[in-house]
Amino acid sequence: MVSTVLGSGAMDNPPIVTVLDRAGYRLTEPRRSLAALIAGREGHFTATELVTEARARRLGVGRATVFRTLDMLAELGAVERLDLPSGEHAYVVCEPAHHHHVVCSRCGRSDEIDDTGLRKVVREVARRTGYRVDEHRLELFGLCPACLAGQPGPTRGVA
Amino acid sequence: MVSTVLGSGAMDNPPIVTVLDRAGYRLTEPRRSLAALIAGREGHFTATELVTEARARRLGVGRATVFRTLDMLAELGAVERLDLPSGEHAYVVCEPAHHHHVVCSRCGRSDEIDDTGLRKVVREVARRTGYRVDEHRLELFGLCPACLAGQPGPTRGVA
DNA sequence: GGCCCTGTTGAGACATGGTCTCAACTGTGC
DNA sequence: GCACAGTTGAGACCATGTCTCAACAGGGCC
């Protein structure tokens, strides 16, 4: 697991199956398989990647089910949907609390960041524009410490 | 024109045709038509909306040309591409300088905001995570002052 | 065990948004 | 007029995501 929440220390996410269970969803075989697949992922992944991997591992999980499960998990806050600069949609496993991500353009690693400083920016924007700001999204892209140090890693099409 | 840049005062954008001209692109008839269409827009708009409007006005401008022109203008910084919470992509006319937008979920109006406060947040994230942050995107959604005051306006599918 | 009901499933059709290709056209310089 | 590069629209194509539908699964009840 790569993702960590800055400011809240190293806190393991509850397993995805637990999140589903608690929310009252049935723990069916396809959902278990997908949960395992997602939990084994590092950094961000796309729905299509998940479909491909499920097919490669002969999990017998359909495309619709992958999208449905991801929607469900996004709603429960167990994963978050990102819009990459390339226009692709990606998902990352994350804490349910409100936060944002910084994504490595090279290896796809993503780290969570809390929005302490950002809250002030949002308040200031609301004050200056007169808007009532209901929702905000911040996404940061760059190079993670490992890639900066020149460690080899797979290139992900982020930028 | 709805968009304004906070912190830089009311500064009219150079006309889109001027932006194209300066960048060395030819000012063809389809581009002029599209520029006029875009300039007449308030708030954000999608590529598909533009295609539909061009067709309705019998401008004889094809889908590919609309996408190509929008790409071109986005590259030149004359429009900016937004990812709405619904997953749609939209564009807004804007200043070439780096900035962000706050978008009204009700009427589609968008205002520009500079990123003075945000720069500090980004620096802080870089310091805490060890990432080198190359790119960041901030999008705010809510209700504009007019909609807050209860003025009637078209509902846009933003949230 | 048998039945019913609801939730869930995969397959595939479909919608949407965007890109690519290609032949035709256009404008510009000579 | 000619050559050439830039630009065009039409339409094929692709990627991503949604919707529909019949089949299935599993829990509760008899």
Coordinates of C-alpha atoms (C1' of nucleotides) in Angstrom, one line a residue:
Chain A
M1 CA 0.0 0.0 0.0
V2 CA 1.5 3.2 -1.1
S3 CA -1.1 5.7 -0.1
T4 CA -0.7 7.5 3.2
V5 CA -2.6 10.4 4.7
L6 CA -0.3 13.2 5.6
G7 CA -1.2 14.7 9.0
S8 CA -3.0 11.6 10.2
G9 CA 0.0 9.3 10.2
A10 CA 0.2 5.7 8.9
M11 CA -3.4 4.4 9.2
D12 CA -4.4 1.3 7.4
N13 CA -7.6 1.5 5.4
P14 CA -10.3 -1.0 6.4
P15 CA -10.4 -3.8 3.8
I16 CA -12.7 -3.0 0.9
V17 CA -14.9 -6.0 1.6
T18 CA -15.4 -4.6 5.1
V19 CA -16.5 -1.3 3.7
L20 CA -19.0 -3.0 1.5
D21 CA -20.2 -5.3 4.3
R22 CA -20.7 -2.4 6.7
A23 CA -22.7 -0.5 4.1
G24 CA -25.0 -3.4 3.8
Y25 CA -23.9 -4.7 0.4
R26 CA -23.6 -8.4 -0.2
L27 CA -20.2 -9.9 -0.3
T28 CA -20.5 -11.8 -3.5
E29 CA -17.7 -13.6 -5.2
P30 CA -17.2 -11.0 -8.0
R31 CA -17.0 -8.2 -5.4
R32 CA -14.5 -10.2 -3.3
S33 CA -12.4 -10.8 -6.4
L34 CA -12.5 -7.1 -7.4
A35 CA -11.7 -6.0 -3.8
A36 CA -8.6 -8.2 -3.8
L37 CA -7.6 -6.9 -7.2
I38 CA -8.0 -3.3 -6.1
A39 CA -6.3 -3.9 -2.8
G40 CA -3.3 -5.3 -4.6
R41 CA -2.9 -2.2 -6.7
E42 CA -0.3 0.4 -6.1
G43 CA -1.1 4.0 -7.2
H44 CA -3.9 4.8 -9.5
F45 CA -5.6 2.5 -11.9
T46 CA -8.4 2.9 -14.5
A47 CA -11.6 0.9 -14.8
T48 CA -10.4 -0.5 -18.1
E49 CA -7.2 -1.8 -16.5
L50 CA -9.3 -3.5 -13.8
V51 CA -11.5 -5.1 -16.5
T52 CA -8.4 -6.3 -18.4
E53 CA -6.8 -7.7 -15.3
A54 CA -10.0 -9.5 -14.2
R55 CA -10.2 -11.0 -17.6
A56 CA -6.5 -12.0 -17.6
R57 CA -7.0 -13.8 -14.3
R58 CA -10.1 -15.4 -15.5
L59 CA -12.2 -14.1 -12.6
G60 CA -15.3 -14.1 -14.8
V61 CA -16.2 -10.6 -13.8
G62 CA -18.0 -8.5 -16.4
R63 CA -17.3 -5.0 -17.4
A64 CA -20.6 -3.7 -16.0
T65 CA -19.8 -5.3 -12.7
V66 CA -16.4 -3.5 -12.5
F67 CA -18.0 -0.2 -13.2
R68 CA -20.8 -0.8 -10.8
T69 CA -18.4 -1.9 -8.0
L70 CA -16.1 1.1 -8.6
D71 CA -19.1 3.5 -8.4
M72 CA -20.2 1.8 -5.2
L73 CA -16.8 2.1 -3.7
A74 CA -16.4 5.7 -4.8
E75 CA -19.7 6.5 -3.2
L76 CA -18.6 4.8 0.0
G77 CA -15.4 6.8 -0.1
A78 CA -13.2 3.7 -0.3
V79 CA -11.7 4.8 -3.6
E80 CA -11.6 8.2 -5.2
R81 CA -12.0 9.1 -8.8
L82 CA -9.3 11.3 -10.3
D83 CA -9.2 13.1 -13.6
L84 CA -5.7 12.8 -15.0
P85 CA -4.3 15.6 -17.1
S86 CA -4.5 13.3 -20.1
G87 CA -8.3 13.3 -19.8
E88 CA -8.5 9.7 -18.5
H89 CA -10.4 8.8 -15.4
A90 CA -8.5 6.9 -12.7
Y91 CA -9.2 5.5 -9.3
V92 CA -7.1 5.4 -6.1
V93 CA -7.7 3.5 -2.9
C94 CA -8.1 6.1 -0.1
E95 CA -9.3 7.1 3.3
P96 CA -13.0 8.0 3.5
A97 CA -12.2 11.5 5.0
H98 CA -12.1 14.4 2.6
H99 CA -8.7 15.0 1.2
H100 CA -6.8 15.2 -2.1
H101 CA -4.1 13.4 -4.0
V102 CA -0.7 14.1 -5.4
V103 CA 0.0 11.7 -8.2
C104 CA 3.4 10.7 -9.7
S105 CA 3.4 11.2 -13.4
R106 CA 6.1 8.5 -13.8
C107 CA 5.3 5.5 -11.7
G108 CA 1.6 6.2 -10.9
R109 CA 2.1 6.3 -7.2
S110 CA -0.3 8.5 -5.3
D111 CA -0.2 10.0 -1.9
E112 CA -3.1 11.6 0.0
I113 CA -2.9 15.0 1.4
D114 CA -5.3 16.7 3.8
D115 CA -6.8 20.0 2.9
T116 CA -5.9 22.1 5.9
G117 CA -4.3 24.9 4.0
L118 CA -6.7 24.6 1.1
R119 CA -9.7 25.2 3.3
K120 CA -8.4 28.7 3.9
V121 CA -7.9 29.3 0.2
V122 CA -11.5 28.1 -0.5
R123 CA -12.9 30.4 2.2
E124 CA -10.9 33.4 0.7
V125 CA -12.2 32.6 -2.8
A126 CA -15.8 32.5 -1.4
R127 CA -15.3 35.8 0.3
R128 CA -13.8 37.5 -2.7
T129 CA -16.2 36.1 -5.3
G130 CA -19.4 36.0 -3.3
Y131 CA -19.9 32.4 -4.3
R132 CA -21.1 29.8 -1.8
V133 CA -18.5 27.1 -2.5
D134 CA -20.1 23.6 -2.1
E135 CA -17.4 21.4 -3.6
H136 CA -13.8 21.7 -4.5
R137 CA -11.3 19.4 -6.2
L138 CA -7.5 19.7 -6.0
E139 CA -5.2 17.4 -7.9
L140 CA -1.4 17.7 -8.0
F141 CA 0.8 15.9 -10.5
G142 CA 4.6 15.6 -10.5
L143 CA 7.4 13.2 -9.5
C144 CA 7.5 11.2 -6.3
P145 CA 10.7 11.1 -4.2
A146 CA 11.7 7.6 -5.6
C147 CA 11.4 8.7 -9.2
L148 CA 13.2 12.0 -8.4
A149 CA 16.0 9.9 -7.0
G150 CA 16.2 8.2 -10.3
Q151 CA 14.8 4.8 -9.3
P152 CA 13.5 2.8 -12.2
G153 CA 9.8 2.5 -12.4
P154 CA 7.1 1.9 -15.0
T155 CA 6.0 5.0 -16.9
R156 CA 2.3 5.9 -16.5
G157 CA 0.6 8.1 -18.9
V158 CA -0.3 10.9 -16.5
A159 CA 1.0 14.0 -18.1
Chain B
M1 CA -18.6 38.4 -20.6
V2 CA -18.9 37.0 -17.1
S3 CA -15.4 35.9 -16.4
T4 CA -13.1 38.2 -14.4
V5 CA -9.8 37.7 -12.8
L6 CA -9.7 38.4 -9.1
G7 CA -6.6 40.3 -8.2
S8 CA -6.0 41.6 -11.6
G9 CA -9.1 43.7 -12.0
A10 CA -11.5 43.9 -14.9
M11 CA -9.2 43.2 -17.9
D12 CA -10.8 42.3 -21.2
N13 CA -9.5 39.2 -23.0
P14 CA -8.0 39.8 -26.4
P15 CA -10.5 38.5 -29.0
I16 CA -10.0 34.9 -29.8
V17 CA -9.3 35.6 -33.5
T18 CA -6.4 37.9 -32.3
V19 CA -5.0 35.1 -30.2
L20 CA -5.1 32.7 -33.2
D21 CA -3.7 35.3 -35.5
R22 CA -0.8 36.2 -33.1
A23 CA 0.0 32.5 -32.8
G24 CA 0.4 32.3 -36.5
Y25 CA -2.8 30.3 -37.3
R26 CA -4.8 31.3 -40.3
L27 CA -8.0 33.2 -39.7
T28 CA -10.3 31.0 -41.8
E29 CA -14.1 31.3 -41.9
P30 CA -14.8 28.3 -39.7
R31 CA -12.4 29.6 -37.1
R32 CA -14.0 33.1 -37.2
S33 CA -17.5 31.6 -36.8
L34 CA -16.4 29.4 -33.8
A35 CA -14.6 32.4 -32.2
A36 CA -17.7 34.4 -32.4
L37 CA -19.8 31.6 -31.0
I38 CA -17.4 31.1 -28.1
A39 CA -17.1 34.8 -27.4
G40 CA -20.9 35.0 -27.2
R41 CA -21.0 32.3 -24.5
E42 CA -21.4 33.0 -20.9
G43 CA -20.0 30.5 -18.4
H44 CA -18.8 27.1 -19.4
F45 CA -19.8 25.1 -22.5
T46 CA -19.0 21.7 -23.8
A47 CA -17.6 20.8 -27.2
T48 CA -20.8 19.0 -28.0
E49 CA -22.9 22.1 -27.2
L50 CA -20.7 24.1 -29.6
V51 CA -21.1 21.5 -32.3
T52 CA -24.9 21.6 -31.8
E53 CA -25.0 25.4 -31.9
A54 CA -22.8 25.6 -35.0
R55 CA -25.1 23.1 -36.7
A56 CA -28.3 25.0 -35.6
R57 CA -26.9 28.2 -37.0
R58 CA -25.9 26.5 -40.2
L59 CA -22.3 27.6 -39.9
G60 CA -21.2 24.5 -41.8
V61 CA -18.5 23.7 -39.3
G62 CA -17.8 20.1 -38.7
R63 CA -17.3 18.2 -35.4
A64 CA -13.6 17.6 -36.0
T65 CA -13.1 21.3 -36.6
V66 CA -14.8 22.2 -33.3
F67 CA -12.6 19.8 -31.4
R68 CA -9.5 20.9 -33.3
T69 CA -10.2 24.6 -32.7
L70 CA -10.9 24.0 -29.0
D71 CA -7.7 22.1 -28.6
M72 CA -5.8 24.9 -30.3
L73 CA -7.4 27.6 -28.1
A74 CA -6.7 25.5 -25.0
E75 CA -3.1 25.2 -26.0
L76 CA -2.9 29.0 -26.5
G77 CA -4.6 29.5 -23.1
A78 CA -7.6 31.4 -24.6
V79 CA -9.9 28.8 -23.2
E80 CA -9.5 26.4 -20.3
R81 CA -10.7 22.8 -20.1
L82 CA -12.6 22.0 -16.9
D83 CA -13.6 18.6 -15.5
L84 CA -17.1 19.0 -14.1
P85 CA -18.0 16.8 -11.1
S86 CA -20.4 15.0 -13.4
G87 CA -17.5 13.7 -15.4
E88 CA -18.2 15.9 -18.4
H89 CA -15.5 18.1 -20.0
A90 CA -16.3 21.7 -20.4
Y91 CA -14.5 24.8 -21.6
V92 CA -14.5 28.4 -20.4
V93 CA -13.0 31.5 -22.0
C94 CA -10.2 32.8 -19.9
E95 CA -7.0 34.8 -19.4
P96 CA -3.8 33.1 -20.6
A97 CA -2.2 33.5 -17.1
H98 CA -2.2 30.5 -14.8
H99 CA -5.3 30.5 -12.6
H100 CA -8.4 28.5 -11.6
H101 CA -12.1 28.7 -11.9
V102 CA -15.1 28.7 -9.6
V103 CA -18.2 27.4 -11.4
C104 CA -21.8 28.0 -10.6
S105 CA -23.7 24.7 -10.5
R106 CA -26.9 26.4 -11.2
C107 CA -26.4 28.8 -14.1
G108 CA -23.0 27.7 -15.4
R109 CA -21.4 31.1 -14.8
S110 CA -17.7 30.8 -14.1
D111 CA -15.3 33.3 -12.5
E112 CA -11.5 33.1 -12.6
I113 CA -9.4 33.1 -9.4
D114 CA -5.7 33.6 -9.2
D115 CA -3.7 31.1 -7.2
T116 CA -1.8 33.3 -4.8
G117 CA -2.9 31.3 -1.7
L118 CA -2.8 28.0 -3.5
R119 CA 0.9 28.3 -4.4
K120 CA 1.7 28.2 -0.7
V121 CA -0.4 25.1 -0.3
V122 CA 1.3 23.4 -3.2
R123 CA 4.7 24.3 -1.8
E124 CA 3.8 22.9 1.6
V125 CA 2.5 19.6 0.0
A126 CA 5.8 19.3 -1.9
R127 CA 7.8 19.9 1.3
R128 CA 5.8 17.3 3.2
T129 CA 5.6 14.6 0.6
G130 CA 8.9 15.0 -1.1
Y131 CA 7.2 15.2 -4.5
R132 CA 8.3 17.7 -7.1
V133 CA 4.9 19.1 -8.1
D134 CA 4.9 20.0 -11.7
E135 CA 1.2 20.6 -12.3
H136 CA -1.9 21.3 -10.2
R137 CA -5.5 21.7 -10.8
L138 CA -8.1 23.3 -8.5
E139 CA -11.7 23.5 -9.4
L140 CA -14.4 25.0 -7.2
F141 CA -18.2 24.4 -7.6
G142 CA -21.1 26.1 -5.8
L143 CA -23.6 28.9 -6.3
C144 CA -22.8 32.3 -7.7
P145 CA -24.0 35.5 -5.9
A146 CA -26.9 35.9 -8.4
C147 CA -28.2 32.4 -7.9
L148 CA -27.8 32.7 -4.1
A149 CA -29.9 35.8 -4.3
G150 CA -32.6 33.6 -5.9
Q151 CA -32.5 35.1 -9.4
P152 CA -33.9 32.8 -12.0
G153 CA -31.4 31.2 -14.3
P154 CA -31.0 28.0 -16.4
T155 CA -29.9 25.0 -14.5
R156 CA -26.7 23.5 -15.7
G157 CA -25.8 19.9 -14.9
V158 CA -22.7 20.6 -12.9
A159 CA -23.1 18.8 -9.7
Chain C
dG1 C1' -36.8 -29.2 0.4
dG2 C1' -39.6 -25.9 -2.3
dC3 C1' -41.0 -21.3 -3.2
dC4 C1' -40.7 -16.4 -3.5
dC5 C1' -38.5 -12.2 -3.6
dT6 C1' -34.8 -9.1 -4.0
dG7 C1' -30.2 -8.2 -5.1
dT8 C1' -26.7 -9.2 -8.2
dT9 C1' -24.7 -11.0 -12.3
dG10 C1' -22.6 -11.0 -17.4
dA11 C1' -23.4 -10.1 -22.1
dG12 C1' -24.1 -7.1 -25.2
dA13 C1' -26.5 -3.1 -27.2
dC14 C1' -26.2 1.5 -26.8
dA15 C1' -24.7 6.5 -25.9
dT16 C1' -21.2 9.8 -25.5
dG17 C1' -17.1 12.1 -26.3
dG18 C1' -13.2 12.4 -28.7
dT19 C1' -9.6 11.0 -32.5
dC20 C1' -8.0 9.7 -37.0
dT21 C1' -8.1 9.4 -42.0
dC22 C1' -8.7 11.1 -46.3
dA23 C1' -9.8 13.4 -50.3
dA24 C1' -11.2 18.1 -51.3
dC25 C1' -10.7 22.8 -50.8
dT26 C1' -8.3 27.3 -49.8
dG27 C1' -5.0 30.8 -49.3
dT28 C1' -0.5 32.4 -50.1
dG29 C1' 3.8 33.0 -52.3
dC30 C1' 6.0 32.9 -56.6
Chain D
dG1 C1' -1.6 29.9 -63.3
dC2 C1' 0.9 26.8 -60.3
dA3 C1' 2.6 24.4 -56.4
dC4 C1' 2.3 23.6 -51.8
dA5 C1' 1.1 23.6 -47.1
dG6 C1' -2.6 24.4 -44.1
dT7 C1' -7.2 23.5 -43.3
dT8 C1' -11.6 21.6 -44.0
dG9 C1' -16.0 18.3 -43.3
dA10 C1' -17.6 13.7 -43.4
dG11 C1' -17.5 9.7 -41.5
dA12 C1' -15.2 5.7 -39.7
dC13 C1' -13.3 4.4 -35.7
dC14 C1' -12.1 4.0 -30.7
dA15 C1' -12.5 4.4 -25.6
dT16 C1' -15.2 4.9 -21.9
dG17 C1' -19.1 4.4 -19.5
dT18 C1' -24.4 3.3 -19.1
dC19 C1' -28.5 0.7 -19.7
dT20 C1' -31.3 -3.3 -20.4
dC21 C1' -32.5 -7.8 -19.7
dA22 C1' -32.8 -12.5 -18.7
dA23 C1' -30.5 -15.6 -15.6
dC24 C1' -28.8 -16.7 -11.3
dA25 C1' -27.9 -16.6 -6.1
dG26 C1' -29.1 -16.6 -1.6
dG27 C1' -31.9 -15.6 2.4
dG28 C1' -36.4 -15.9 4.6
dC29 C1' -40.5 -18.2 5.0
dC30 C1' -43.6 -22.1 4.7

